[in-house]
Short mmCIF file of C-alpha atoms in Angstrom, two decimals:
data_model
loop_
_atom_site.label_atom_id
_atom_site.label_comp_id
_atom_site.label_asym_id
_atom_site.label_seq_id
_atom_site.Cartn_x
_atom_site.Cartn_y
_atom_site.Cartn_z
CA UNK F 1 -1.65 -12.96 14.06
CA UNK F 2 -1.28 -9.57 12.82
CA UNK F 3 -4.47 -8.05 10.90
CA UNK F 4 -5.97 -4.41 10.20
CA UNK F 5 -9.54 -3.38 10.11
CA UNK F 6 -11.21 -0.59 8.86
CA UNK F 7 -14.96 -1.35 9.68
CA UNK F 8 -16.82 1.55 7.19
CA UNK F 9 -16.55 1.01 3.93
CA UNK F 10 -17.36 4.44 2.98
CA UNK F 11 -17.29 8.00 5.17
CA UNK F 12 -19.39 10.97 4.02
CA UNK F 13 -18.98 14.30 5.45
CA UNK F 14 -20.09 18.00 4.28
CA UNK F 15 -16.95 20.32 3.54
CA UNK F 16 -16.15 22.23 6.26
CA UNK F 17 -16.73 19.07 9.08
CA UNK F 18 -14.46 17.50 11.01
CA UNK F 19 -14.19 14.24 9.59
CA UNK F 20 -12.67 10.67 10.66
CA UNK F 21 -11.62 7.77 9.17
CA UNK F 22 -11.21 4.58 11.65
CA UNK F 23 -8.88 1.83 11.81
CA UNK F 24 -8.15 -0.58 14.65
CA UNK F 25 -5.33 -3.48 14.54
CA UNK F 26 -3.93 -6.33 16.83
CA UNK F 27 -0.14 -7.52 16.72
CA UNK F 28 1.64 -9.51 19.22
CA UNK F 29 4.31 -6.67 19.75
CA UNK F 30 4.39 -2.58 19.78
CA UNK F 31 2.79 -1.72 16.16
CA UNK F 32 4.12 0.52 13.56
CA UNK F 33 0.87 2.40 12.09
CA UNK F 34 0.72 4.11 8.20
CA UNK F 35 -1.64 5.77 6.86
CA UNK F 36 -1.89 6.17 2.89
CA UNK F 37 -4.23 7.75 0.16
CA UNK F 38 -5.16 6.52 -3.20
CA UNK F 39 -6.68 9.25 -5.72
CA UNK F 40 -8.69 7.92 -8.20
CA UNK F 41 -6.25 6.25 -10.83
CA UNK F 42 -3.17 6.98 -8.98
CA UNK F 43 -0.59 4.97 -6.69
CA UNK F 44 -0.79 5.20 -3.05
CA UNK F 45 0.56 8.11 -1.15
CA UNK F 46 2.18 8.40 2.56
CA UNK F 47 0.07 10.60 4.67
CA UNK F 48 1.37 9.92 8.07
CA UNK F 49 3.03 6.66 10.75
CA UNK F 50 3.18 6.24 13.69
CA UNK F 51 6.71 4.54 15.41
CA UNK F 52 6.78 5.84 18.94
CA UNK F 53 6.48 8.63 21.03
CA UNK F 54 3.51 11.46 21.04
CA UNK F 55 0.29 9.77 20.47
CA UNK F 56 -0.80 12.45 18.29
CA UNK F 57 0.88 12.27 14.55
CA UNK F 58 0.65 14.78 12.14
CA UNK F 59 0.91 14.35 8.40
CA UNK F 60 0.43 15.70 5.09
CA UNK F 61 -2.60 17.92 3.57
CA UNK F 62 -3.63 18.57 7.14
CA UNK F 63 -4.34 15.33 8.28
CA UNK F 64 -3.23 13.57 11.71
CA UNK F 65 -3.96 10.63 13.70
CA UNK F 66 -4.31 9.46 17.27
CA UNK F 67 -2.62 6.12 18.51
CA UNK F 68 -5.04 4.75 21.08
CA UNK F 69 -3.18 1.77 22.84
CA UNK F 70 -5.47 0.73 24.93
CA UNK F 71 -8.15 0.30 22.23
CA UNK F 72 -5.61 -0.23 19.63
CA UNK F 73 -7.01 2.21 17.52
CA UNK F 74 -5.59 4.63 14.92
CA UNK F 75 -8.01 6.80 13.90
CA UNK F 76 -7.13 9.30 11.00
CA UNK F 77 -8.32 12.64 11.42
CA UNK F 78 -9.00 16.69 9.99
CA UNK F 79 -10.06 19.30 11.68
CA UNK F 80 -12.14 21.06 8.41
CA UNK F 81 -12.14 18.51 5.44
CA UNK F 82 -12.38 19.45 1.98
CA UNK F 83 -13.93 18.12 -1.49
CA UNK F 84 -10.37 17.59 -2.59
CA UNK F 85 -9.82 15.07 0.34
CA UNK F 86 -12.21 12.27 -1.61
CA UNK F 87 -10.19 9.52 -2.32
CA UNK F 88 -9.41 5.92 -0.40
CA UNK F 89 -7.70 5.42 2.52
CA UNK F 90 -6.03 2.82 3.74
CA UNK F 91 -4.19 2.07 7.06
CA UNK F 92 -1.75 -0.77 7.28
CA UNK F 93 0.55 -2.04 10.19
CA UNK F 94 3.11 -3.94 11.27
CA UNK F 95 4.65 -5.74 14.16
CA UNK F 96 7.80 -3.59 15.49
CA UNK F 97 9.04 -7.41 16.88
CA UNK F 98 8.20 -8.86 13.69
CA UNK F 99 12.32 -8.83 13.29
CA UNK F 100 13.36 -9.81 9.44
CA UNK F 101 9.55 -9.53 8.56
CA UNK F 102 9.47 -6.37 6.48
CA UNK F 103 5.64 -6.94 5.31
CA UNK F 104 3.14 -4.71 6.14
CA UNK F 105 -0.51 -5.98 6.75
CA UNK F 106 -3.52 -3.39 5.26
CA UNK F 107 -6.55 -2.66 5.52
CA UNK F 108 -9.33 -2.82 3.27
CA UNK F 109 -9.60 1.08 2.76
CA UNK F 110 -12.12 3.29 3.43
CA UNK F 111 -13.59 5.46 0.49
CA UNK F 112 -14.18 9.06 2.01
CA UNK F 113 -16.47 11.25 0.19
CA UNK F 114 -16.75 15.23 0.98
CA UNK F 115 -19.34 16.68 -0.14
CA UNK F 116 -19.91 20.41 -0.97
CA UNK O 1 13.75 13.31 -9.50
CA UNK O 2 11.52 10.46 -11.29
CA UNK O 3 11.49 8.36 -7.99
CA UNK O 4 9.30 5.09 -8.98
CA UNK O 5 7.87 4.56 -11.86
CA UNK O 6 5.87 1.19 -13.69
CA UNK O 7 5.54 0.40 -17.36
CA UNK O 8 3.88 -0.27 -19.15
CA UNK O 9 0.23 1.83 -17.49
CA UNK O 10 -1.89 -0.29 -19.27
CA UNK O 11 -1.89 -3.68 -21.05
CA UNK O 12 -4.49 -6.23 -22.57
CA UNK O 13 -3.40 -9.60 -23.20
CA UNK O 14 -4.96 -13.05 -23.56
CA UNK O 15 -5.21 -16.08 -21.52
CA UNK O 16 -1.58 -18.31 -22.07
CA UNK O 17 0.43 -15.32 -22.72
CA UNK O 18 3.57 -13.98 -21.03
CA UNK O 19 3.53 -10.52 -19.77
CA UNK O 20 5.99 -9.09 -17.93
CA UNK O 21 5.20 -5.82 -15.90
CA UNK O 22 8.31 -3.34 -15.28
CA UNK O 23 9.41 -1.39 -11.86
CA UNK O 24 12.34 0.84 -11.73
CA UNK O 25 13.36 2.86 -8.53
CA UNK O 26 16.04 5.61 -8.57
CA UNK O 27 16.40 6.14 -4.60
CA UNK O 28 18.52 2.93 -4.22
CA UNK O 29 15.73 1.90 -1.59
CA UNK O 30 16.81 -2.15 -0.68
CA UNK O 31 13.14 -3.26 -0.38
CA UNK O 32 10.74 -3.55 -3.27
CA UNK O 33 7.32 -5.29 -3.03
CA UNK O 34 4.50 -5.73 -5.69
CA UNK O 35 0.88 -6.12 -4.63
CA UNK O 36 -2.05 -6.72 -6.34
CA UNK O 37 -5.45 -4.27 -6.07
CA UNK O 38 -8.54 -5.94 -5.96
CA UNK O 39 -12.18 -4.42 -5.32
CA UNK O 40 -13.14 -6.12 -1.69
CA UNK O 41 -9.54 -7.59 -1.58
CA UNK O 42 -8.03 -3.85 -0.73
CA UNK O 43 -3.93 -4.67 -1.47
CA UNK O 44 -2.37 -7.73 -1.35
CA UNK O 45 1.05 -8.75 -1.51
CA UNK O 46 2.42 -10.70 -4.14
CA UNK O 47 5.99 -10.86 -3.85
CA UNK O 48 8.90 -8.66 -2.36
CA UNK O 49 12.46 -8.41 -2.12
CA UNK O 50 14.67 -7.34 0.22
CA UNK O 51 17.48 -6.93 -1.55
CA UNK O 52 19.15 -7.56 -5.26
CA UNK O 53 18.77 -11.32 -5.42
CA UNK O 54 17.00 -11.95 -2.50
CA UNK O 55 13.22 -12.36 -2.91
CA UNK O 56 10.24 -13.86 -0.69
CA UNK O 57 6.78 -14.59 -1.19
CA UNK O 58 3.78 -12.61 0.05
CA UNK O 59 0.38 -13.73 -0.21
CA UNK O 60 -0.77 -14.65 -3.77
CA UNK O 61 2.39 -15.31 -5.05
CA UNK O 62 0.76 -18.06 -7.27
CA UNK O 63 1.07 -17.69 -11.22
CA UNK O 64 3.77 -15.09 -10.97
CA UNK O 65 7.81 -14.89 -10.91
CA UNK O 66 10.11 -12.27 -10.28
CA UNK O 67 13.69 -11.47 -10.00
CA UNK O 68 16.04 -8.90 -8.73
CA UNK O 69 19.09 -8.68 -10.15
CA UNK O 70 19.97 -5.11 -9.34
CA UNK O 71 18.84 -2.86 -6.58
CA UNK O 72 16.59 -0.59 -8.81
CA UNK O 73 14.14 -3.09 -10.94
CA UNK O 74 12.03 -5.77 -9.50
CA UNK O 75 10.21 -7.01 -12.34
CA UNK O 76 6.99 -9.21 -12.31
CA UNK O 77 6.05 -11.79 -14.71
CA UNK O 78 2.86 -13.36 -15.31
CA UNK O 79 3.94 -16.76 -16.75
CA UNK O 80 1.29 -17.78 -18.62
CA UNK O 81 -1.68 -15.16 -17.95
CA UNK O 82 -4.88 -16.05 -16.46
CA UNK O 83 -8.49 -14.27 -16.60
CA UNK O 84 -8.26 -14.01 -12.88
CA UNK O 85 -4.89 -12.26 -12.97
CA UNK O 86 -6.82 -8.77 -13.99
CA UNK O 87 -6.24 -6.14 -11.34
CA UNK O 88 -4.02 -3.33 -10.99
CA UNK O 89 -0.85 -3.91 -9.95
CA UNK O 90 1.42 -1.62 -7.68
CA UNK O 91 5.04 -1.73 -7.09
CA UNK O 92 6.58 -0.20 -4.01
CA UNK O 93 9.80 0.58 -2.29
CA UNK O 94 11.22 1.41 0.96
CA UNK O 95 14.66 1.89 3.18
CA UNK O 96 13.84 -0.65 5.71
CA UNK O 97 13.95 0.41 9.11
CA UNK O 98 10.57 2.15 9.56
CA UNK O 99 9.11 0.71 6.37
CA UNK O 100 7.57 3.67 4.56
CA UNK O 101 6.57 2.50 1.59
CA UNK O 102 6.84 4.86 -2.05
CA UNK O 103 4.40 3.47 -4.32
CA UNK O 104 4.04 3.57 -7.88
CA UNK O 105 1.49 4.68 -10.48
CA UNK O 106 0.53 1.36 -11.00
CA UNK O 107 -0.72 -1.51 -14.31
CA UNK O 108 -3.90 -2.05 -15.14
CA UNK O 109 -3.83 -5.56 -16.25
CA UNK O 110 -6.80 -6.89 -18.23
CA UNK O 111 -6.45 -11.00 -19.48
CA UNK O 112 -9.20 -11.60 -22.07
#
């Protein structure tokens, strides 16, 4: 079975650090990995996926993520964050095999908190 | 460009009542989905569609109905609205293909 998890709840880091938000997942086939952000009151926003090729996936607002297959991670990460990158954070996947299935499984989110 | 939008943002009803929440798309995307936000539940999937007049069920799709008759709405309607039908709800779209999905602003839904 396919299934996403994001094991903190909540990430605090100081502006200026290097901060990382995890996510792990486990399909039967090659995965297709998103990343998305949720400001508070707002819908959902693309950040960055993952289909194939370079391990290393950039996105928007500086962000970029590292597909680990052998620990079936993908870990979302920025080099200096800032205050403005509070928000929730949620990764999702899906099964590249899964063939008609067009549903994406997602994680719980993780609630990131800079702090000045 | 107005690209997805919801209506209405908020709405109150009571328990019983009909409410029908609104999604309109304007990139001629073929998939739609709504999902439900819950705290501790993160998103789930309610319903989606992967084309006009083809629609499948997600995960909760109990207590709720849609249709898609053309390619750009994908309403949702609450039959007959229950307390534990509160959340905010989010429609999304995508191609296909590498399944990026464009989410709206979102409905908060409150059923006294």
């Amino acid at each position: 079975a396919q299934s996403v998890a994001q094991p903190e709840d909540q990430v605090n880091v100081a502006e200026g650090n290097p901060l990382t938000v995890k996510c792990t997942y486990s399909v039967s086939g090659n995965p297709y990995l998103f990343w998305y952000v949720q400001y508070p009151n707002r819908g959902l926003q693309f950040l960055l996926k993952y289909i194939t090729g370079d391990n290393l996936v950039k996105g928007s607002y500086g962000f970029e993520a590292e597909f680990n297959k052998s620990q079936t991670s993908f870990h979302l990460k920025k080099p200096s964050a800032l205050v403005s990158d509070s928000a929730l954070y949620f990764c999702a996947v899906r099964d590249a095999w899964a063939g008609n299935n067009r549903k994406l499984i997602w994680g719980l989110g993780t609630s990131l908190a800079v702090n000045p | 460009d107005a690209g997805i939008t919801q209506s209405p943002r908020y709405k109150i009803t009571e328990t019983g009542r009909q409410v029908t929440l609104m999604c309109h798309q304007t990139w001629s995307h073929s998939y739609m989905f709504w999902y439900r936000q819950d705290l501790g539940h993160g998103l789930r999937l309610i319903y989606y569609s992967a084309a006009a007049d083809i629609t499948d069920k997600g995960e909760v799709p109990d207590g709720y109905v849609v249709s898609r008759s053309k390619t750009e709405n994908f309403p949702l309607t609450l039959e007959s609205a229950t307390r534990s039908q509160t959340s905010v709800y989010f429609c999304a779209s995508s191609v296909g293909g590498a399944d990026t999905q464009y989410f709206g602003p979102g409905t908060r839904l409150t059923v006294l």
